[in-house]
XYZ file of C-alpha atoms in Angstrom:
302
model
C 40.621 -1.074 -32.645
C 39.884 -1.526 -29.210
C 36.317 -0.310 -27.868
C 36.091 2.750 -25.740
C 35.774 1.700 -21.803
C 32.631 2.804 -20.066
C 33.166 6.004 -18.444
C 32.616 6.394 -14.882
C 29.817 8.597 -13.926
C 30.698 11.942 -11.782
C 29.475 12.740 -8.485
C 27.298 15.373 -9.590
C 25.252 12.886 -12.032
C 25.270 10.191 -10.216
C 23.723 12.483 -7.567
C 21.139 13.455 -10.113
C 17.687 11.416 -8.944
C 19.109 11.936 -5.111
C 19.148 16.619 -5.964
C 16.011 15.885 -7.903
C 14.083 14.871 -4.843
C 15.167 17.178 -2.743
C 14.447 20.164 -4.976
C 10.335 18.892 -5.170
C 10.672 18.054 -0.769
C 11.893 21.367 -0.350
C 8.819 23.526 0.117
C 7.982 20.798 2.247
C 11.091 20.300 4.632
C 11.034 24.597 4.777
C 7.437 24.255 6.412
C 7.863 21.677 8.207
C 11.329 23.457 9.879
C 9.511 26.813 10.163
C 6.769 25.362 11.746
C 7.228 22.384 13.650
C 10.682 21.656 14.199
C 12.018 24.759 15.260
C 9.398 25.414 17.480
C 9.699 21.876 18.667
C 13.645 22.574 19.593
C 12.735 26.726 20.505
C 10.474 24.723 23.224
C 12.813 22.153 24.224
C 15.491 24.369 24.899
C 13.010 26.800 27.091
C 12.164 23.981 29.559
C 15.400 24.417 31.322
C 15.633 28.115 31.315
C 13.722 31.060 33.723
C 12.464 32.905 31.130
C 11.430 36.760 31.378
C 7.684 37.963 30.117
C 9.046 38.145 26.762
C 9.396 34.586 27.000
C 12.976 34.947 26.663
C 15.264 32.539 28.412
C 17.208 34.357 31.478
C 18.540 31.825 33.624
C 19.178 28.222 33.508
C 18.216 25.562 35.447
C 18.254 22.702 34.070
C 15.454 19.904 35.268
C 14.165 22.416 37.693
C 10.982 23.018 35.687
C 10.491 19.331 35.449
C 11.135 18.645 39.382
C 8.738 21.729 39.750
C 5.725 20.354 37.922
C 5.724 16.459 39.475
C 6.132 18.258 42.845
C 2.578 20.542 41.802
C -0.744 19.322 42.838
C -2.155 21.748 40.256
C -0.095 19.651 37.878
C -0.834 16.162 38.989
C -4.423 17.205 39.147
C -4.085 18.348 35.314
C -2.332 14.616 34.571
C -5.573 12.710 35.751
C -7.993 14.792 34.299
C -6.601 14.656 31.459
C -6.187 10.921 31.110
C -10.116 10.488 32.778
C -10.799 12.973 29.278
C -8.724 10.359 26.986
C -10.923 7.734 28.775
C -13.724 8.973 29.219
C -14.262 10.393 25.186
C -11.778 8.077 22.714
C -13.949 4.762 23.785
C -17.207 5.828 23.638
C -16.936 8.159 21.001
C -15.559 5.188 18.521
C -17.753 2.928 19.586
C -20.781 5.479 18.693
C -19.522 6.653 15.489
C -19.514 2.986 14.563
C -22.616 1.893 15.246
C -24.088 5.011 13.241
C -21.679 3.635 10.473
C -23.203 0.526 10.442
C -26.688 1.839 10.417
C -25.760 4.717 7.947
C -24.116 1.737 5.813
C -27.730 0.109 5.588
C -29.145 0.075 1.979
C -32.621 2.049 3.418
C -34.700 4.619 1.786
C -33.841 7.896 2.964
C -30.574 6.869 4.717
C -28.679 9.620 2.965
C -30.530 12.210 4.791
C -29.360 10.606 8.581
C -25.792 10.515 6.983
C -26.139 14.027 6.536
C -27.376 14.721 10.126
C -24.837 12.298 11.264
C -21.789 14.193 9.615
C -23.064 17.276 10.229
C -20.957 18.456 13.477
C -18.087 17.870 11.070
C -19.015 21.496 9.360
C -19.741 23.623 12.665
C -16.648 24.689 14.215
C -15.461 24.235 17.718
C -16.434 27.542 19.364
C -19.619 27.741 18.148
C -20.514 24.234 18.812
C -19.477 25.362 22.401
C -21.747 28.031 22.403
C -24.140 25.664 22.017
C -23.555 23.187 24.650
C -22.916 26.217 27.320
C -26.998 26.770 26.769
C -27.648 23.239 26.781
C -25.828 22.856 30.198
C -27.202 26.077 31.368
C -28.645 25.284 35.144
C -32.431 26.934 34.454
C -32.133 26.758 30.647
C -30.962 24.135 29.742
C -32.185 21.503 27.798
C -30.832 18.345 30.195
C -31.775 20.165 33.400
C -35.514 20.737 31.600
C -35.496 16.415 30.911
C -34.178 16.109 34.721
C -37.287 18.169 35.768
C -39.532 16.395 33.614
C -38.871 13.099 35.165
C -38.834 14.323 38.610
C -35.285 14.418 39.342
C -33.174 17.340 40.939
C -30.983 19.278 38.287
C -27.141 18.975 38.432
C -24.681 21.730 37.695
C -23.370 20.571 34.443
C -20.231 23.278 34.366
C -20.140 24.111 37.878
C -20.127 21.080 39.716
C -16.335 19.488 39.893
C -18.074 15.992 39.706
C -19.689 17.007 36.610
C -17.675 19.183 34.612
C -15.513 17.119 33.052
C -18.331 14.401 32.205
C -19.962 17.557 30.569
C -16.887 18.402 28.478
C -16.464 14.760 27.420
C -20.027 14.769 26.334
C -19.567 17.720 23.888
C -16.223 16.603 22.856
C -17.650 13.579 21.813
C -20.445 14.718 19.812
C -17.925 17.449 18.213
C -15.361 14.722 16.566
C -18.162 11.780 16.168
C -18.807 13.544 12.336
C -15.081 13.003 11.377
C -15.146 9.267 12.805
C -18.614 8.497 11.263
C -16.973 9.454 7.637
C -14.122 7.698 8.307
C -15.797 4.385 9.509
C -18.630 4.944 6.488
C -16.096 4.685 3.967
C -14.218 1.731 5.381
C -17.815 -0.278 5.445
C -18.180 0.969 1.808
C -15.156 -0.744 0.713
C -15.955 -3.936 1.875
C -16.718 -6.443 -0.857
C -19.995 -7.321 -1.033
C -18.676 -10.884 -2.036
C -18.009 -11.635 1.202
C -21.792 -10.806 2.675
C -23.075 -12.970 -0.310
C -20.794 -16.016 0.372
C -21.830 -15.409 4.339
C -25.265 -15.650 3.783
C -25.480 -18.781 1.491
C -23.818 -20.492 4.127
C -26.514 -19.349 6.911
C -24.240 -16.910 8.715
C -26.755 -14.362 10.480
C -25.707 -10.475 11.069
C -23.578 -10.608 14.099
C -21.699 -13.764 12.840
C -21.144 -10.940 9.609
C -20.308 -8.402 11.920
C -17.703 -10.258 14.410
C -16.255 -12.453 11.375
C -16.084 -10.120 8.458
C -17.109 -6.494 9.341
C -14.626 -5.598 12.219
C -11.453 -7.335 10.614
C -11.920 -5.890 7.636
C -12.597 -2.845 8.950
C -9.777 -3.284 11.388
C -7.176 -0.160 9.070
C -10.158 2.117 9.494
C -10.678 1.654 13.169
C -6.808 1.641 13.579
C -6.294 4.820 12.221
C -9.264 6.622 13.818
C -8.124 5.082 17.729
C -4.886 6.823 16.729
C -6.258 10.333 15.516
C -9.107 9.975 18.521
C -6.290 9.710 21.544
C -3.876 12.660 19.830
C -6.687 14.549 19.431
C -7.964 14.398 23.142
C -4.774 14.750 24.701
C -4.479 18.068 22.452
C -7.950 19.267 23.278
C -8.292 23.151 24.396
C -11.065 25.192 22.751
C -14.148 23.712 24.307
C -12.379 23.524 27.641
C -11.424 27.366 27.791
C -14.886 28.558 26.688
C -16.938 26.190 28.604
C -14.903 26.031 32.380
C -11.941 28.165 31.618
C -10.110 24.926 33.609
C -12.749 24.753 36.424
C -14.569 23.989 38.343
C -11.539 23.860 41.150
C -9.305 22.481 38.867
C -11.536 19.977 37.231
C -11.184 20.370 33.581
C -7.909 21.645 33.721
C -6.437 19.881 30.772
C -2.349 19.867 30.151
C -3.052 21.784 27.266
C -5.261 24.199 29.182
C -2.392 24.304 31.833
C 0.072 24.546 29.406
C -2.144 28.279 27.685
C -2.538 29.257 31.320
C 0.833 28.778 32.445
C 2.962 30.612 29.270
C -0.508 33.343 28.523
C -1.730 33.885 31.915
C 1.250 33.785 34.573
C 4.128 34.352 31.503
C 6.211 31.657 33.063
C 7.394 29.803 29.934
C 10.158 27.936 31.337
C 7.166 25.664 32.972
C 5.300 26.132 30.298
C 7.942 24.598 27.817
C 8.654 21.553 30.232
C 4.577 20.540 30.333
C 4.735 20.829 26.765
C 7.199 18.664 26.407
C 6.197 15.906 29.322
C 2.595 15.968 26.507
C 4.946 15.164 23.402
C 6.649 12.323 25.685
C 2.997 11.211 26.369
C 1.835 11.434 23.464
C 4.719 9.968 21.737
C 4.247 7.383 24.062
C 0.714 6.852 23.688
C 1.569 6.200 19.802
C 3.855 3.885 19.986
C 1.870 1.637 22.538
C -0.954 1.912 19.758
C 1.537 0.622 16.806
C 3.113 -2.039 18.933
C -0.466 -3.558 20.454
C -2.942 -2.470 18.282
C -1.353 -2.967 14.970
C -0.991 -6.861 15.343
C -4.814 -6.787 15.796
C -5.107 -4.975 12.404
C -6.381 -7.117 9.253
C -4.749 -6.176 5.680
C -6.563 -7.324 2.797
C-alpha cells in the first residue's frame, strides 16, 4: 500500500503567520493612517490648491504656492533663521549635555543630586519654562541685564532687538532639551564596560587619551541618535518662539514652523501654508538622510 502524498497547503494557511501579523499591526497601521499619513497626503494635496477659510481647496494651481514662497522675502527670511536656529542650538546644546554627562558619570559623593538638577528641565514643560526666560530677558528685570549692569556694561534688548532675539531663543531652547540629551548621554556612559578604563589605565593612558580613544566611540550610537532627534527637533520648534517674539522682532525669529501657524491660523491661506509644510518635510527628510549617510560611518557598534 502506497503512502499518502503530502498534501499541499491552501492559500488561506499558508497565509496564516503573514494574517497573524497583521491582525496585532493593526491598531498600529489605523493610528498611524489617522494620524500621520492622511494628514501627510490631506497636506500634500492642499499645496497646489487656493483654499477658502475653511481650509477647503477651491482652485488649483499647481506649483503656484511653491513659486510664491521662493519669490517671498518673508519666506527666505524664515529659511535662514531657521537654519542660524539649527546652528546655532543642535551644536552647542550636544556638546553641553555631554560634558555634564561626563561629569554626572563621575563616581563623586553627592553626584546624584547635580543629576537631578541637571535633568530637571526635562519635567517643566515648554510654556512655562518660557515664562520663565521672558522674566529673565526682561530689559529692567531681568536677571542678564542685572549681571550686564553689575559689570558696567550697557543692557541689550534680549527679545526686542533683531540682533538678539534669536540668540535669546537659542539660549532657552537649549537649556529646555539639554535634560533629555543629558539622560540620554548618562546612560550611554553607564554602559560602557568598565574593563576597558581598567585595561587603559594599567597601560598609563591618562583621561583624555580615555576620552578620545574609548569614551566617544563607544559612545558614538548614543551621540548618533541624539544629533538626529536634536536637528528634527529644532527644525520643528514653535512654542517658545510664539510666546517669547510671536516671530519678531522684524521677522527675526520667524521660524518655518512659526510661518507655517501664522500663515494657515492667522491669514487662513492654507494653500501656502500646505506647500511650507511640505518644503520642511523635504528638509527635514533631507537633513536625515545626510545624517545616516555621513554620520553613521562615524558610528562605533560594539
Amino acid at each position: 500500500m502506497k503512502a499518502d502524498a503530502p498534501r499541499k497547503l491552501g492559500f488561506w494557511r499558508k497565509s496564516l503567520n503573514a494574517r497573524t501579523a497583521l491582525l496585532y499591526l493593526f491598531p498600529s497601521i489605523l493610528l498611524f493612517a489617522v494620524f500621520i499619513f492622511y494628514p501627510m497626503f490631506r497636506t500634500i494635496y492642499l499645496s497646489f490648491f487656493l483654499t477658502d477659510q475653511q481650509g477647503a481647496a477651491a482652485l488649483f494651481v499647481g506649483f503656484e504656492n511653491y513659486a510664491y514662497l521662493f519669490e517671498s522675502k518673508e519666506f527666505r527670511n524664515s529659511i535662514k533663521a531657521t537654519v542660524l536656529f539649527v546652528l546655532y542650538t543642535v551644536p552647542t546644546g550636544v556638546i553641553i549635555a555631554l560634558f555634564l554627562a561626563l561629569i554626572a558619570n563621575e563616581k563623586l559623593k553627592g553626584i546624584g543630586f547635580f543629576r537631578t538638577v541637571y535633568s530637571s528641565t526635562m519635567g517643566i514643560s515648554v510654556a512655562a519654562s518660557s515664562v520663565v526666560w521672558l522674566f529673565l530677558f526682561h530689559p529692567s528685570i531681568g536677571m542678564f541685564n542685572r549681571l550686564l549692569n553689575v559689570m558696567n556694561l550697557p543692557g541689550v534688548q534680549w527679545l526686542l532687538d533683531p540682533d538678539w532675539a534669536l540668540v535669546s531663543i537659542s539660549i532657552s531652547t537649549i537649556w529646555m532639551n539639554i535634560g533629555f540629551s543629558f539622560l540620554i548621554l548618562l546612560g550611554g556612559l553607564q554602559n560602557i564596560d568598565e574593563y576597558l578604563y581598567e585595561s587603559a589605565k594599567i597601560d598609563g593612558a591618562g583621561y583624555w587619551y580615555q576620552l578620545r580613544r574609548i569614551t566617544i566611540p563607544m559612545l558614538s550610537p548614543t551621540l548618533f541618535f541624539i544629533i538626529t532627534i536634536s536637528l528634527i527637533n529644532a527644525f520643528q520648534t514653535f512654542g517658545q518662539v510664539d510666546i517669547l517674539t510671536k516671530g519678531g522682532p522684524s521677522q527675526a525669529t520667524n521660524l518655518i514652523v512659526y510661518s507655517i501657524y501664522r500663515e494657515a491660523f492667522v491669514n487662513y491661506q492654507f494653500g501656502t501654508a500646505s506647500a511650507q509644510a511640505v518644503f520642511l518635510f523635504i528638509c527635514i527628510l533631507i537633513v536625515t538622510i545626510l545624517q545616516f549617510k555621513l554620520g553613521e560611518k562615524k558610528v562605533h557598534y560594539q
